[in-house]
Coordinates of C-alpha atoms in Angstrom, one line a residue:
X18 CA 114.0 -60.9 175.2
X19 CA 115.5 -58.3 177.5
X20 CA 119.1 -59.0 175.4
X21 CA 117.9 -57.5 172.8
X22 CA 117.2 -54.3 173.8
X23 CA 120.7 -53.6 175.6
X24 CA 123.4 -51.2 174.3
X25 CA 126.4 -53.3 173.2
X26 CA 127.8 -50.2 171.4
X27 CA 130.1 -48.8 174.6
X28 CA 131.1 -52.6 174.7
X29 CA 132.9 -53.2 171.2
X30 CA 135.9 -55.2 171.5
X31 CA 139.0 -52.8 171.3
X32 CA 141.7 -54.8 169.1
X33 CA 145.2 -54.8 168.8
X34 CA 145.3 -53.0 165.7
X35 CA 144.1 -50.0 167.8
X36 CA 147.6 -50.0 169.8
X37 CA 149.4 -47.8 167.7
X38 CA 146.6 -45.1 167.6
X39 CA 146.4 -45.4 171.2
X40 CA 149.9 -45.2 172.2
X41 CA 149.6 -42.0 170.2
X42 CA 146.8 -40.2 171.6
X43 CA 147.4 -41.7 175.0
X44 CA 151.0 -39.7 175.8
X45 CA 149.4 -37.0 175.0
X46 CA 153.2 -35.1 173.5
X47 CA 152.0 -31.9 172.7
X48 CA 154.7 -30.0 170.5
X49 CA 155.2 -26.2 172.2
X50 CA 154.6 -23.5 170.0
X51 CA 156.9 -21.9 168.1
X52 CA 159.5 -24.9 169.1
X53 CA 159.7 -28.8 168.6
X54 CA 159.9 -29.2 172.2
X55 CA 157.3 -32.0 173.3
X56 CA 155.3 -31.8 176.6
X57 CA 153.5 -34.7 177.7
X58 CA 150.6 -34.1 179.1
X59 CA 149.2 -34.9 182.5
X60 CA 146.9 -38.5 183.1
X61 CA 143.3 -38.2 183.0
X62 CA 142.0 -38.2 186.5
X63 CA 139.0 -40.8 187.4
X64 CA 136.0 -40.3 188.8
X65 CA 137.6 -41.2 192.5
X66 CA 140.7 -39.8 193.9
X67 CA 143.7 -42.1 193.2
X68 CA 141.6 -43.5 189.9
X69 CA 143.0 -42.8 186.6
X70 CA 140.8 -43.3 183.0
X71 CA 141.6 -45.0 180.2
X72 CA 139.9 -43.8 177.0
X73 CA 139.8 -44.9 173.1
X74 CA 137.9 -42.8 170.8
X75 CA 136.8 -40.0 173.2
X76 CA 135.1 -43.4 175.1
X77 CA 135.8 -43.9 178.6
X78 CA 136.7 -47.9 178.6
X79 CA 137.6 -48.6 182.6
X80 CA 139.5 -46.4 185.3
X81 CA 142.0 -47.8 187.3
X82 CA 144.2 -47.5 190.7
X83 CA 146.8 -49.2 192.8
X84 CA 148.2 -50.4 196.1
X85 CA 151.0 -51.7 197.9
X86 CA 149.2 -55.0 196.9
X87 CA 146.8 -54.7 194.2
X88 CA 146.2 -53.1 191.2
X89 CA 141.8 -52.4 190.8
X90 CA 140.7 -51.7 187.2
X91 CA 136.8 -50.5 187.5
X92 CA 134.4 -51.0 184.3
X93 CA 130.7 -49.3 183.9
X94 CA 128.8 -51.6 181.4
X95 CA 126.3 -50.7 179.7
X96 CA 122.7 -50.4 181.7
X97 CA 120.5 -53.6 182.4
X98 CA 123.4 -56.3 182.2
X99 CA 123.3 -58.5 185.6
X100 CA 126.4 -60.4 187.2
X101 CA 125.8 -63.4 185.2
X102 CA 125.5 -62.4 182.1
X103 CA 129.6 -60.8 182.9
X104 CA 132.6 -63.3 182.2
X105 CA 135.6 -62.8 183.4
X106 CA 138.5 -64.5 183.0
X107 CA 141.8 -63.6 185.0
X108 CA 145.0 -65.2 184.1
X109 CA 148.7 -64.8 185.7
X110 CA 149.5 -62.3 182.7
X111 CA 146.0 -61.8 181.2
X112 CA 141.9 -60.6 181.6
X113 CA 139.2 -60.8 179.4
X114 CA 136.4 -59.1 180.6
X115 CA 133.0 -59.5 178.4
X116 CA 129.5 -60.7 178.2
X117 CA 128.9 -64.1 177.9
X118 CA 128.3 -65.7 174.2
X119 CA 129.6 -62.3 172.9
X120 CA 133.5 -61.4 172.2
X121 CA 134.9 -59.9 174.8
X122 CA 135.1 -56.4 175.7
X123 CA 138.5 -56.4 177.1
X124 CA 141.3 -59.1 176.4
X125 CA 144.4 -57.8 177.3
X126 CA 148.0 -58.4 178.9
X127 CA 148.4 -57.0 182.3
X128 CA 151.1 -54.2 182.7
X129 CA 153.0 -57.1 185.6
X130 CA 152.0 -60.6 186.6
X131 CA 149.7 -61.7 189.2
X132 CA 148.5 -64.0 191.6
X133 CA 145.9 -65.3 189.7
X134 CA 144.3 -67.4 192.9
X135 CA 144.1 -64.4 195.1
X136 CA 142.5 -61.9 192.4
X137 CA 139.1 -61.7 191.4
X138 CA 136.2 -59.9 190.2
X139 CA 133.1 -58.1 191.6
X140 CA 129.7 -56.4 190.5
X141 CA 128.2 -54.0 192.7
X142 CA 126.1 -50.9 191.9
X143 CA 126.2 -51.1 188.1
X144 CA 130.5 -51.3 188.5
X145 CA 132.9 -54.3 188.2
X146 CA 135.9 -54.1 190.1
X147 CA 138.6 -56.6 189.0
X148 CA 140.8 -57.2 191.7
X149 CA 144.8 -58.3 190.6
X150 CA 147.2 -59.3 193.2
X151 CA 150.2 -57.8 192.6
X152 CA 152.9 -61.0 191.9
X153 CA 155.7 -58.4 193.0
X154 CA 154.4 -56.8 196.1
X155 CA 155.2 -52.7 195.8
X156 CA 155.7 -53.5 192.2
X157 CA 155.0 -50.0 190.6
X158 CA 152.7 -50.5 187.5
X159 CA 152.0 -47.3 184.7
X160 CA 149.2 -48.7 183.6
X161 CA 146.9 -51.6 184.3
X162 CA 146.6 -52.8 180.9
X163 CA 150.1 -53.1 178.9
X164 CA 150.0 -50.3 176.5
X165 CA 146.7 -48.6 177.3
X166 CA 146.6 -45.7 178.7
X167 CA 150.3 -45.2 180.2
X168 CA 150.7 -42.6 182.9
X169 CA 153.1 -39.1 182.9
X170 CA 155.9 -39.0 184.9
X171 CA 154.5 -37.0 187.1
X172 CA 151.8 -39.2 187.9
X173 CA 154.0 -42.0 188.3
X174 CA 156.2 -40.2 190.9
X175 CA 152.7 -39.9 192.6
X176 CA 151.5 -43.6 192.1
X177 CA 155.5 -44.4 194.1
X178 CA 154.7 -42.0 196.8
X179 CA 151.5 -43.4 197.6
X180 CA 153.0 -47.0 197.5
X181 CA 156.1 -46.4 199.7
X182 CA 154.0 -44.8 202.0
X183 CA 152.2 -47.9 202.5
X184 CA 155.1 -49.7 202.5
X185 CA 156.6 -47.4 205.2
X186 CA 153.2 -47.7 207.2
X187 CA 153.2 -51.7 206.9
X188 CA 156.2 -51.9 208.0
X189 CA 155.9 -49.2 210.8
X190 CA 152.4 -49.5 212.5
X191 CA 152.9 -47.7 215.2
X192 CA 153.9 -44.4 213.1
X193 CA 151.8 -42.2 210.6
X194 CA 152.7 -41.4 207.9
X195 CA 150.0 -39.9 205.9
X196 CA 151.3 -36.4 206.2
X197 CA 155.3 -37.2 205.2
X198 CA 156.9 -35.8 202.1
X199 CA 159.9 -36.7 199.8
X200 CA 162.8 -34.4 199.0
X201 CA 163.3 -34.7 195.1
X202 CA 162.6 -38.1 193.4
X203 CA 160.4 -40.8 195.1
X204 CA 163.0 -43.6 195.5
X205 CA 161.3 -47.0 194.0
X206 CA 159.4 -48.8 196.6
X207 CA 159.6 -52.1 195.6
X208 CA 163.8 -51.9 196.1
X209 CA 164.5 -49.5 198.6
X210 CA 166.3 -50.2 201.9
X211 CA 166.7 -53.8 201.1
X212 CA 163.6 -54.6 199.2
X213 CA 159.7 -55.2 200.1
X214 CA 159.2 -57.8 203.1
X215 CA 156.5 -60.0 202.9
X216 CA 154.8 -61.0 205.6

């Protein structure tokens, strides 16, 4: 049986338990020499621009980016598993993400709630995407997963750049935007100027 012979290893179930530990490693506050002033370090790029990592154990568990809209989490399993042997379960506030007849890899809250009837999942070229509609369009999220793998600040002023100027774009399509800049902070996009419209 071909089962038999796959890796399960990268795919052990990550537990509650580990959330402390992650938290910790995760904010990366490194204490300055010589003082007890704390940096936090910067997010963990992914292997795609916008795409941020999440990692436990030096393991590199799914990376992860956002829209205006959605919020894409992006999972390599292991080699030889097929698109029906995956199960994946999306909920308004939850995923669980695993192989079928096995516990599941992932099983986690999401970081906001979603439209559960417009997300959904894909498998293509050894990847799954998992696809979450944003409940709060322009809703900025720090992390995909609540408690894994939070971004900096400084990321998260980047993440709100990136979404307002969507924002700005959807709601101004005759105008481009990609090369505009922001004088000091990124205001919030979801609440600026009288809020998001939906359309």
């Amino acid at each position: 049986m071909m089962a038999s012979k796959l890796d399960y290893s990268k795919w052990d179930n990550i537990t509650d338990e580990d959330d402390e530990e992650v938290d910790q490693n995760f904010r990366r506050e490194i204490v300055k020499p010589g003082t007890e002033e704390k940096i936090i370090g910067m997010t963990s790029k992914g292997s795609e621009k916008g795409r941020y990592e999440f990692r436990h154990d030096g393991r590199l568990i799914y990376e992860w980016d956002q829209s205006l809209d959605e919020v894409n989490i992006y999972v390599k399993p292991p080699p030889g598993i097929a698109a029906d042997m995956i199960e994946c379960e999306i909920k308004p506030r939850r995923i669980r993400l695993g192989l079928r007849g096995n516990p599941p890899f992932l099983d986690e809250e999401t970081f906001g709630f979603i439209v559960q009837n417009e997300s959904s999942w894909t498998f293509v070229d050894g990847e799954i995407t998992i696809i979450l509609t944003k409940m709060r369009k322009a809703e900025t999220w720090e992390s995909a997963l609540k408690g894994r793998g939070q971004v900096d600040p400084m990321t998260k002023e980047e993440i709100k750049k990136k979404i307002m100027l969507e924002r700005f774009q959807e709601e101004n399509p005759g105008f481009d935007f990609s090369g505009a800049d922001f004088n000091g902070a990124v205001p919030d996009p979801r609440n600026f100027m009288d809020g998001v419209k939906y359309s």
